[in-house]
Coordinates of C-alpha atoms and ligand atoms in Angstrom, one line a residue:
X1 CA 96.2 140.0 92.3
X2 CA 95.8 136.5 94.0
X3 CA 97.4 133.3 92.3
X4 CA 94.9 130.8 90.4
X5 CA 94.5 128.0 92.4
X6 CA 97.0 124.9 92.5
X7 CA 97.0 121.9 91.8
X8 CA 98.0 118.7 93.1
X9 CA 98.8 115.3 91.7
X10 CA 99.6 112.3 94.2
X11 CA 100.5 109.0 93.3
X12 CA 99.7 106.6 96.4
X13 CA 96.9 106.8 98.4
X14 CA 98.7 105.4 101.5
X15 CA 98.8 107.7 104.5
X16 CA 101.4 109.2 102.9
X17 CA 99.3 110.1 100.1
X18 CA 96.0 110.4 101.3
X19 CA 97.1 112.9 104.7
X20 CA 98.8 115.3 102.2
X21 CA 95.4 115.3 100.2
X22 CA 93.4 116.2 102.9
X23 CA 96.0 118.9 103.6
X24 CA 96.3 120.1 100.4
X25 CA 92.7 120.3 100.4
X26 CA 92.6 122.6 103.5
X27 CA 95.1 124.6 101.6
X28 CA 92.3 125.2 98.8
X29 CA 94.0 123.5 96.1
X30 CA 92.6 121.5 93.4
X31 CA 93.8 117.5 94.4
X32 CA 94.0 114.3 92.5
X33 CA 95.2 111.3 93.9
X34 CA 95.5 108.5 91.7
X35 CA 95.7 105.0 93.8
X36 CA 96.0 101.5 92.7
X37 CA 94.8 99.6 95.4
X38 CA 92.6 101.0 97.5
X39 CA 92.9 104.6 99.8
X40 CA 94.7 103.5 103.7
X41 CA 97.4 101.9 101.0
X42 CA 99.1 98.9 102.0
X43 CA 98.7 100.4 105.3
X44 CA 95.1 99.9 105.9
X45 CA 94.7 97.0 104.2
X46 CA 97.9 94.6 104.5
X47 CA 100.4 95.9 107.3
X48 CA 99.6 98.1 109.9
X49 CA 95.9 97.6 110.7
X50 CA 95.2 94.2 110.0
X51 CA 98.3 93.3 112.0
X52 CA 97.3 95.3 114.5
X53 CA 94.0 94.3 114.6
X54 CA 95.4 90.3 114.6
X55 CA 97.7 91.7 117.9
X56 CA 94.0 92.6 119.8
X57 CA 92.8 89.1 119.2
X58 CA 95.9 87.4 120.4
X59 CA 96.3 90.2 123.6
X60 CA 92.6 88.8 124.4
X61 CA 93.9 85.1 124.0
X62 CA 96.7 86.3 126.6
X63 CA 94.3 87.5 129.0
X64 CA 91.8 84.4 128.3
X65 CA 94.9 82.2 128.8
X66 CA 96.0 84.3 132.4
X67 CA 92.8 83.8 133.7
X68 CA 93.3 81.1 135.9
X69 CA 96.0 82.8 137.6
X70 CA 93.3 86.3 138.1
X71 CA 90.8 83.4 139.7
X72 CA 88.8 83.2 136.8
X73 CA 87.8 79.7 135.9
X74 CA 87.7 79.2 132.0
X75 CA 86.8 75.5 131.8
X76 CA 90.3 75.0 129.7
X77 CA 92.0 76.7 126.7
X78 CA 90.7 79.3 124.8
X79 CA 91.0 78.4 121.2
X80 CA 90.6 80.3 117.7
X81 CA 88.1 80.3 115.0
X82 CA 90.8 81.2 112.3
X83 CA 88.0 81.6 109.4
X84 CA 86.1 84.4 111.6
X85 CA 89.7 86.0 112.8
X86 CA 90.4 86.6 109.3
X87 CA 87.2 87.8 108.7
X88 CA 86.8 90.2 111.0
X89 CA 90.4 91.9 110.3
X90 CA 89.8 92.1 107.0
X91 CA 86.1 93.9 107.1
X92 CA 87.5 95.9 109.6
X93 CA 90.6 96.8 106.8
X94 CA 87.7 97.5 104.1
X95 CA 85.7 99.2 106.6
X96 CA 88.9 101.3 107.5
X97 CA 89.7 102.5 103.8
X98 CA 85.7 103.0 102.9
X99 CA 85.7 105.7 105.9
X100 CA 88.7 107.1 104.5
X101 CA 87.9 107.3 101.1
X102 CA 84.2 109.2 102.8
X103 CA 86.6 111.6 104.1
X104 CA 88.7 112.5 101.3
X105 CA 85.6 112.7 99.0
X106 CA 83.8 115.1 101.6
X107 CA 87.1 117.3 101.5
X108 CA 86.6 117.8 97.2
X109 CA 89.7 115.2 96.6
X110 CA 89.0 113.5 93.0
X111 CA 90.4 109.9 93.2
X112 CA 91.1 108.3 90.1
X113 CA 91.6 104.4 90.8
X114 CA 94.4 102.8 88.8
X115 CA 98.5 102.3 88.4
X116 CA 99.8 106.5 88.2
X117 CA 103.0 107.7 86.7
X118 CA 105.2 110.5 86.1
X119 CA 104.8 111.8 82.5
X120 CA 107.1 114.4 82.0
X121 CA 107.2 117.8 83.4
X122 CA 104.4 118.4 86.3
X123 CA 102.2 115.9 84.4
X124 CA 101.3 112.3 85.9
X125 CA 99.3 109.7 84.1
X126 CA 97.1 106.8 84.6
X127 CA 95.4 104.7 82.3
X128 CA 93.6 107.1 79.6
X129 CA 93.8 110.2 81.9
X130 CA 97.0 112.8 81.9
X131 CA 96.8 115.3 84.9
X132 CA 99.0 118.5 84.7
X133 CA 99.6 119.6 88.1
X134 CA 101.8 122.7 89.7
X135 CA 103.2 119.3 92.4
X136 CA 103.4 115.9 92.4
X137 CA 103.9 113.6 95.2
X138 CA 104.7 109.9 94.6
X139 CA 103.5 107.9 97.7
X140 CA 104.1 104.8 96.4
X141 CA 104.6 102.9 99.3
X142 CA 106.9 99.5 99.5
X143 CA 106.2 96.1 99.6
X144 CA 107.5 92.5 101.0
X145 CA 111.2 91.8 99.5
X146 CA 111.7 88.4 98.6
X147 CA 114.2 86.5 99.1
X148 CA 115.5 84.1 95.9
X149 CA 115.0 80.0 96.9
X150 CA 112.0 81.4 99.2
X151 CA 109.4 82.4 96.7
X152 CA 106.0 82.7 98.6
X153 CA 103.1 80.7 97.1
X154 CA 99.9 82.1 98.9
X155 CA 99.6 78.8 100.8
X156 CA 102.5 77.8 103.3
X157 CA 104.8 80.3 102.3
X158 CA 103.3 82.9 102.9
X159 CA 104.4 87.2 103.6
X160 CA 102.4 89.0 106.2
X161 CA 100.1 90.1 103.3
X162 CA 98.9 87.0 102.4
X163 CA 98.5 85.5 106.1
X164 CA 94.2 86.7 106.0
X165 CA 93.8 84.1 103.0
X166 CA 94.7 81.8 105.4
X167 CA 91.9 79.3 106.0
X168 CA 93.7 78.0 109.6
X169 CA 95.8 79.2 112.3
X170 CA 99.3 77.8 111.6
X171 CA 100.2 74.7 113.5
X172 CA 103.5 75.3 113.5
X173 CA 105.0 78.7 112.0
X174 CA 108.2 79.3 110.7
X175 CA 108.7 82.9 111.2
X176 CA 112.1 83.7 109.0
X177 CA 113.1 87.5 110.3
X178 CA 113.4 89.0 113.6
X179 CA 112.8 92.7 112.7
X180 CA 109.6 94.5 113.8
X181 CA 107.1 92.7 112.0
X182 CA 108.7 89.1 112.5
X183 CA 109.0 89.8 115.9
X184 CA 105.1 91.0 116.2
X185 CA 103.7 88.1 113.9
X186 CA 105.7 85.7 116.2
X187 CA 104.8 87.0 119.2
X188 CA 100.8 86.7 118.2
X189 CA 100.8 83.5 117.1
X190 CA 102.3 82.2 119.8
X191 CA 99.9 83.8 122.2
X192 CA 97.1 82.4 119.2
X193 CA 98.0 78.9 120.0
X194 CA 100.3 78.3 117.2
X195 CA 103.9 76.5 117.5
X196 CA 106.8 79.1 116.4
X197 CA 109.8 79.0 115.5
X198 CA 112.0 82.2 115.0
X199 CA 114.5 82.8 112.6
X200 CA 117.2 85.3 113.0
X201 CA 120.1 85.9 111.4
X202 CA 121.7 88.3 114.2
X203 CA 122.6 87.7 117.4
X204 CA 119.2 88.5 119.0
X205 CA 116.4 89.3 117.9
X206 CA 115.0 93.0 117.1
X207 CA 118.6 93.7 116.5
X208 CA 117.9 97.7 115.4
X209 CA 116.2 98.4 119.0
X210 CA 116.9 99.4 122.3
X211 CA 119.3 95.8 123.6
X212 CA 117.2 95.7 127.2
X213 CA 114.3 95.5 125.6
X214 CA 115.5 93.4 122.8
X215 CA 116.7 90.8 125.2
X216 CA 113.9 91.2 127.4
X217 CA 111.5 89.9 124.9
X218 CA 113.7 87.4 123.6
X219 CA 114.0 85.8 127.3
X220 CA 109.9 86.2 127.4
X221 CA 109.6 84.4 124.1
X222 CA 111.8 81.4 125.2
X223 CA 110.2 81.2 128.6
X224 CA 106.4 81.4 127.1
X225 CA 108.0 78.1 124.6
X226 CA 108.8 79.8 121.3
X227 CA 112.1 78.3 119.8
X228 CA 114.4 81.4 119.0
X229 CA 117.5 80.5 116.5
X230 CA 119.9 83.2 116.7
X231 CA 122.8 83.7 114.1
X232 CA 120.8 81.5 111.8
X233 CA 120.5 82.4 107.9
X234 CA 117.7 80.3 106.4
X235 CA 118.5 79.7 102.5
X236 CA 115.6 78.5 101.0
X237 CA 112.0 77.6 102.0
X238 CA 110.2 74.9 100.2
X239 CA 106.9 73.1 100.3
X240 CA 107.7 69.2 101.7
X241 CA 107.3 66.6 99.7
X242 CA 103.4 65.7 100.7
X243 CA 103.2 69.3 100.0
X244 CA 101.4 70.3 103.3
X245 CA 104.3 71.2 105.3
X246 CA 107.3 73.7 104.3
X247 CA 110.8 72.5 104.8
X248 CA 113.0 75.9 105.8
X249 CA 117.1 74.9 105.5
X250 CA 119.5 77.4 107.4
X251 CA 123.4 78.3 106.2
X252 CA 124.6 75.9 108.9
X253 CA 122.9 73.1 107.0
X254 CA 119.9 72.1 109.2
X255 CA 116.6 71.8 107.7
X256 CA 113.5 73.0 110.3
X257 CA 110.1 71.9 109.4
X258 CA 106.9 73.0 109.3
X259 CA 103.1 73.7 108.6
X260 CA 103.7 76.8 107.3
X261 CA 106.4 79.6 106.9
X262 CA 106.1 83.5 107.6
X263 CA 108.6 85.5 105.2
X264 CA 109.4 88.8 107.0
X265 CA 112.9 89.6 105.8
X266 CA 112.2 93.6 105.0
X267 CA 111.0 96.2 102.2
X268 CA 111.6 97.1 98.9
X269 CA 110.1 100.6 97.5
X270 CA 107.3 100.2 95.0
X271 CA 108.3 102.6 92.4
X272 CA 108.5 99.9 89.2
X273 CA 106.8 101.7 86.4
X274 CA 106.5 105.2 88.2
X275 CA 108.6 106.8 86.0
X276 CA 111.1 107.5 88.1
X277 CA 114.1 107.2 85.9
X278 CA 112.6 109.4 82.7
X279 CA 111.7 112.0 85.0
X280 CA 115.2 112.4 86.6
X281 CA 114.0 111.2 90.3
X282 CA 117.0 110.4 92.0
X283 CA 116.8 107.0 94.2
X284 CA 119.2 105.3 96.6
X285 CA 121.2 102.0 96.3
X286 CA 118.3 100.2 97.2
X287 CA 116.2 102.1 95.3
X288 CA 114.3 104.1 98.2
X289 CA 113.7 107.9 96.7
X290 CA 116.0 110.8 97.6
X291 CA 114.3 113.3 99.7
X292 CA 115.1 116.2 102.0
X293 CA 113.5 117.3 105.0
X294 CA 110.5 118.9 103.8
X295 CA 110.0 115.8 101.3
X296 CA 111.5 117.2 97.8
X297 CA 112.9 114.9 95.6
X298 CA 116.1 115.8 93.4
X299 CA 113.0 116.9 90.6
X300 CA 111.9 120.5 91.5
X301 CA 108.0 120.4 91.6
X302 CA 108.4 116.4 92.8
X303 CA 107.9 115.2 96.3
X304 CA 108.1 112.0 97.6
X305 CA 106.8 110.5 100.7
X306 CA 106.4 107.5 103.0
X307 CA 108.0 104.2 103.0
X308 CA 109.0 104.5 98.9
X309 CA 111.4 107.1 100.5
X310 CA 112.8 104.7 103.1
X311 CA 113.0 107.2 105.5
X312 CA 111.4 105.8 108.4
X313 CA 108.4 102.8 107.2
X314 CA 106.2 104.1 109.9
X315 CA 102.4 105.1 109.1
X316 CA 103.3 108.7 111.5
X317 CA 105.8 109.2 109.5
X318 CA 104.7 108.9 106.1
X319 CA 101.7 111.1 106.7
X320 CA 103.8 113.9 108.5
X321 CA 106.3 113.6 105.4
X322 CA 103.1 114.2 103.0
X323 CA 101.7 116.7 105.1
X324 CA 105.2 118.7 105.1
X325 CA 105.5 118.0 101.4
X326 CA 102.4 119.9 100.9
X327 CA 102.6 122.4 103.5
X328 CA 106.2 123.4 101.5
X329 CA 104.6 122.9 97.8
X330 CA 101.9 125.1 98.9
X331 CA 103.5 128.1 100.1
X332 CA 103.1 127.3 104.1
X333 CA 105.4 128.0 106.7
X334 CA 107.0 124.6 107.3
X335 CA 109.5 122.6 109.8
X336 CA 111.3 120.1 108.2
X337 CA 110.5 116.7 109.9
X338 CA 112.4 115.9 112.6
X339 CA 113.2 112.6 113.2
X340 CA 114.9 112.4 116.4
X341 CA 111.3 112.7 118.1
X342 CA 109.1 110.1 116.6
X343 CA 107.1 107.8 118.9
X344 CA 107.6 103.9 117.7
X345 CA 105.9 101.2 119.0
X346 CA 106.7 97.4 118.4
X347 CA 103.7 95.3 119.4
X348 CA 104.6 92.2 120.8
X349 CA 103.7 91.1 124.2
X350 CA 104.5 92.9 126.1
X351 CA 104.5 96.4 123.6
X352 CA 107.8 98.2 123.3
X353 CA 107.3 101.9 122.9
X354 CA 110.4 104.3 122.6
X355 CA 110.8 107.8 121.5
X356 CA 113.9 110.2 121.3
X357 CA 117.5 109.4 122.1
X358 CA 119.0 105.8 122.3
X359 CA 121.3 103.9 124.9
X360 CA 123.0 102.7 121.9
X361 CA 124.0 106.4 120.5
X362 CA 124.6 107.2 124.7
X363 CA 127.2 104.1 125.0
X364 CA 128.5 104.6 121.6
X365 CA 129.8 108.5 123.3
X366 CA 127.5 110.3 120.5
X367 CA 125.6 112.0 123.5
X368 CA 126.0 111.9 127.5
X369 CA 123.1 111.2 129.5
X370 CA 122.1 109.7 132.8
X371 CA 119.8 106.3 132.0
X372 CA 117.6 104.7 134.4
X373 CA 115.7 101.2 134.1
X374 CA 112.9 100.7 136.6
X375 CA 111.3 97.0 136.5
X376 CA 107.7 96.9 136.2
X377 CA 107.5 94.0 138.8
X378 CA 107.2 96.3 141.3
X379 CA 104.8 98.1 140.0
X380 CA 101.3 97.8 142.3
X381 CA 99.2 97.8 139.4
X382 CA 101.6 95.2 137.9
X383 CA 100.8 93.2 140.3
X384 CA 97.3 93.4 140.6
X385 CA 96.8 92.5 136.8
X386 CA 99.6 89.3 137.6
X387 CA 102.1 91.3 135.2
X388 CA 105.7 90.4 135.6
X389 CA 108.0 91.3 132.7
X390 CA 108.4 95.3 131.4
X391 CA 110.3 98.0 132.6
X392 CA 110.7 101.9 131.9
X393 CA 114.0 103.5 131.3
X394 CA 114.4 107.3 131.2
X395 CA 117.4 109.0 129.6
X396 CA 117.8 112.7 130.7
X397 CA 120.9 115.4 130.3
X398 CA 123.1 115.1 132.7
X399 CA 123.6 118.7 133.0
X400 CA 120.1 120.5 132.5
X401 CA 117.9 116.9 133.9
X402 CA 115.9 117.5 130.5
X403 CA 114.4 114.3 129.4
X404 CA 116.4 113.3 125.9
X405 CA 114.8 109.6 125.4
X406 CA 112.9 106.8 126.8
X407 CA 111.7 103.5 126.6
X408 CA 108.9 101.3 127.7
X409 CA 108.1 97.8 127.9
X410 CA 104.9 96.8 129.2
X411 CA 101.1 95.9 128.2
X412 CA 99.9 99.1 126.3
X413 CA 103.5 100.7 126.2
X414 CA 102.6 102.1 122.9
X415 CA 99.9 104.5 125.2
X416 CA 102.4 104.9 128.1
X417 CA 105.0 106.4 125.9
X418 CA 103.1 109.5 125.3
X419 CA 104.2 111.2 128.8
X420 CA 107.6 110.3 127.9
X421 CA 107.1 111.6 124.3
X422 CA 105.3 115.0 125.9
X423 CA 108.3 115.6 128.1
X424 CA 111.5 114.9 125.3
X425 CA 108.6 117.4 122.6
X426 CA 108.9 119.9 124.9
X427 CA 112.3 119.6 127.0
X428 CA 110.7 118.8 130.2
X429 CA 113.2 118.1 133.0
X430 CA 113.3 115.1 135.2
X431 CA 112.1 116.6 138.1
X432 CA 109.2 118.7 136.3
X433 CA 108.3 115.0 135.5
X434 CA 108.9 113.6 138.9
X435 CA 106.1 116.2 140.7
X436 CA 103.4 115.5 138.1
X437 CA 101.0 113.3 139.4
X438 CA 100.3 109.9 137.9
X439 CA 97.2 107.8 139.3
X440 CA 97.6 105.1 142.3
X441 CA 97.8 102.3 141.4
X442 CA 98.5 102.9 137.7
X443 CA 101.5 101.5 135.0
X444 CA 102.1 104.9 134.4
X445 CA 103.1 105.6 138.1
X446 CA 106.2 103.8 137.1
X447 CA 107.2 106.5 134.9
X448 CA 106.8 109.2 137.2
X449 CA 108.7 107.1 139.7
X450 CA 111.5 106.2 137.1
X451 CA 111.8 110.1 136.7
X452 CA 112.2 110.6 140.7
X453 CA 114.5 107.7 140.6
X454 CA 116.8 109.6 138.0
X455 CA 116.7 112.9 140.5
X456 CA 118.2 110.9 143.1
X457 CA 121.1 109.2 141.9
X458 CA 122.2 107.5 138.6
X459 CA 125.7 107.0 137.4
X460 CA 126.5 108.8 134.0
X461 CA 127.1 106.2 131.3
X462 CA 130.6 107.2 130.0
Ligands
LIG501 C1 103.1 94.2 109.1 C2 103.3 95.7 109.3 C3 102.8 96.3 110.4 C4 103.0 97.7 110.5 N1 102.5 98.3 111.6 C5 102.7 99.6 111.8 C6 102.3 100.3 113.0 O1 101.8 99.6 113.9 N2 102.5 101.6 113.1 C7 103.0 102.3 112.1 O2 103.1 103.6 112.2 N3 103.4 101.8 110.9 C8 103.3 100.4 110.8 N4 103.7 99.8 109.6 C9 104.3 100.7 108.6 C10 103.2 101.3 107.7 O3 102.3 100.4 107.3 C11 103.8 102.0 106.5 O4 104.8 102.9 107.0 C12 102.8 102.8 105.8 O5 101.9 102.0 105.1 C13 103.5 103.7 104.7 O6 102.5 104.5 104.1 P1 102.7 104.9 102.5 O7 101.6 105.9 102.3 O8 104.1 105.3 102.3 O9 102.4 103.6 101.7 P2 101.3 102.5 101.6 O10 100.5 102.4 102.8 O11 102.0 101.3 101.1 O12 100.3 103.0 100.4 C14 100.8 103.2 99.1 C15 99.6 103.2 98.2 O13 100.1 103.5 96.9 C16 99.4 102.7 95.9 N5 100.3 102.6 94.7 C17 101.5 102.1 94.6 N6 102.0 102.3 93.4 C18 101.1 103.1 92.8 C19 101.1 103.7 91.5 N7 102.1 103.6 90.6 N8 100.0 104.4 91.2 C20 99.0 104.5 92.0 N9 98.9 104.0 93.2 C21 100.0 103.3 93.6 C22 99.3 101.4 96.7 O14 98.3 100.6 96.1 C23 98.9 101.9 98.1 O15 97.5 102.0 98.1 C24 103.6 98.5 109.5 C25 104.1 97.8 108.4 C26 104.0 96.4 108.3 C27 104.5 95.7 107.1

């Protein structure tokens, strides 16, 4: 006797949501999402792609602004055409969840548009329609937090979010947050043309990443002209008093001003109305969901996945957590996610791409390993495209030479990383990494050459 076939309900259609559907799917079970905004979530259309897609234009202004030094003659500054820069990133965000909505529609996936909730045991509704289901995943997603004296107003206060409405480039950008995304949004407005200022309340900025890297960019923003206020708090933000400015005042009392300000001061899960609470969901202090490590919540028959879960707010991540969540729900054989080997890439100029085990968790006497930073400056490839700052760093056992961690910091580190991620996936060893060949001249030769640099000699970091 076989089992009648299953049936899935997922709230979210994020890549949290809309990766386990297609899995699910696979699986031969019967799937409804139910999504509120559009399938690719917040993901395809507000964070990841359109910044990402923002980060190409500015790398281009980069290059367009190098020129001169390659012997290119440009006739004087590039400049931007804000109104077709927006345009452009946001057909290419529609564009992105049209495709994916093709797909999920060619796999059987019946997508019911509106808000979705959890309406008692294995039953979710939305609007008029109630859907029993055998599992449930809520992929909610998060959205901007914001902070109280700083409400945004579309216009010159803006979150990342709101930044395509935009009918100019910022003339001068407050950017309040030095996390990932403050860092990224600074780093391509600057290279846009804009004036930026950088808020951060910690000592440097990206204060959650690898501190070389960290300070590298830091010294790279301040050298290319952006002002960088460490250890600063900003209070409130406020339109000035002709209204086409913003006024930003920091805990120490000064007041910085203007044209407009970026709010990029973290997350908050959206899980308001999900029915969370009447359905015995267990969530964190903050409010994130409580999951394990094949995505079940503390409701049997009730995953959660993606950023409402906090777990790690990466798009890989979510959709590995969905796919897992379904894999389990569904009877698979599953490996519960493992976080220790996830790929991250923060895209400033230059990218910072790092994967595995930290210097911080190696100097803190969590781990031993042998860590070695190699400069791209000497790099001939480096050289050739008039590339100065980057470097790689390899962190390998001491004992066995198998690669634990790494980091890179250089144009396109997010691509570079992938050797590095290869070799920690599948414990290669410093010297199996050292005899592979890499292509003269290419940025990659550095990391074959940091990996024969750690077979000669490194001191162990106690
Ligand atoms: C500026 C920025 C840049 C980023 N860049 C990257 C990057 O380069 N690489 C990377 O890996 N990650 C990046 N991220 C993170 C990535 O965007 C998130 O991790 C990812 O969106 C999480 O996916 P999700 O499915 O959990 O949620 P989301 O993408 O937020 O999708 C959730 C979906 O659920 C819907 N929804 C919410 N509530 C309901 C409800 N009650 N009923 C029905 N539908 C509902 C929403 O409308 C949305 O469509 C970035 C984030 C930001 C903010």
């Amino acid at each position: 006797m076989t089992l009648s076939r299953q049936r899935i309900a997922i709230l979210g259609g994020g890549p949290g949501g809309y990766e386990a559907a297609l899995v699910a799917a696979q699986l031969g079970a019967e799937v409804i999402v139910v999504d509120s905004d559009g399938l690719g979530g917040a993901c395809v259309l507000t964070d990841c792609v359109p910044s990402k897609s923002l980060i190409e234009t500015s790398n281009a202004m980069t290059l367009l602004n190098r020129a001169g030094g390659l012997g290119i003659a440009t006739g004087g500054l590039a400049t931007v055409n804000a109104t077709r820069l927006y345009e452009r990133i946001t057909d290419l965000a529609r564009a992105q969840s049209r495709d994916i909505t093709a797909r999920v529609a060619a796999e059987g996936v019946t997508v019911i548009t509106g808000h979705g909730r959890l309406a008692g045991p294995g039953m979710v509704r939305a609007g008029q329609a109630e859907i029993k289901a055998d599992a449930i995943l809520v992929a909610t997603g998060a959205m901007p937090r914001v902070l109280p004296g700083a409400e945004p107003d579309g216009e010159r206060i803006v979150t990342w979010r709101q930044l395509y409405d935009l009918t100019e480039l910022p003339r001068d950008l407050i950017v309040v947050g030095s996390g990932v995304t403050g860092a990224e949004f600074a780093s391509a407005y600057q290279a846009l043309g804009s004036r930026v200022t950088l808020v951060s309340s910690r000592d440097r900025v990206l204060p959650h990443e690898d501190e070389d890297a960290a300070s590298h960019i830091e010294e790279v923003f301040r050298r290319r002209g952006m002002t960088v206020l460490g250890r600063s708090r900003a209070l409130s933000v406020r339109r000035d008093e002709d209204g086409d400015g913003v006024v930003v005042t920091l805990d120490d009392g000064r007041a910085l001003t203007g044209s407009h300000c970026l709010l990029t001061v973290g997350m908050i899960p959206r899980t308001e109305g999900c029915g969370l609470d009447e359905a015995g969901v267990k969530v964190d202090a903050r409010g994130f969901i409580e999951v394990d490590r094949v995505s079940r919540t503390s409701v049997p028959g009730v995953y959660a996945a993606g950023d409402c879960t906090g777990v790690q707010m990466l798009a890989s991540v979510a959709a590995m957590q969905g796919r897992i969540a379904m894999w389990h729900a569904l009877g698979e054989a599953v490996h519960p996610i493992r976080l220790d080997h996830v790929a991250a890439t923060i895209f400033t100029d230059p990218e910072i791409a790092t994967v595995g085990l930290t210097q911080r968790a190696v100097t803190a006497g969590e781990v031993s390993a042998r860590v070695l930073k190699l400069p791209l400056a000497t790099n001939p490839r480096a050289k050739m495209a008039g590339v100065t700052d980057g470097f790689v760093k390899l962190l390998s056992s001491p004992g066995t030479g198998v690669i634990l961690g790494g980091v890179v910091v250089a144009p396109r580190a997010s691509e570079l990383i992938l050797a590095v991620s290869i070799a920690v996936e599948q414990r290669l060893t410093v010297e199996q990494l050292a005899q592979t060949f890499s292509v003269y001249p290419s940025l990659s030769g550095s990391v074959t050459e940091a990996a024969r640099k750690l077979m000669e000699f490194t001191p162990d970091i106690p």
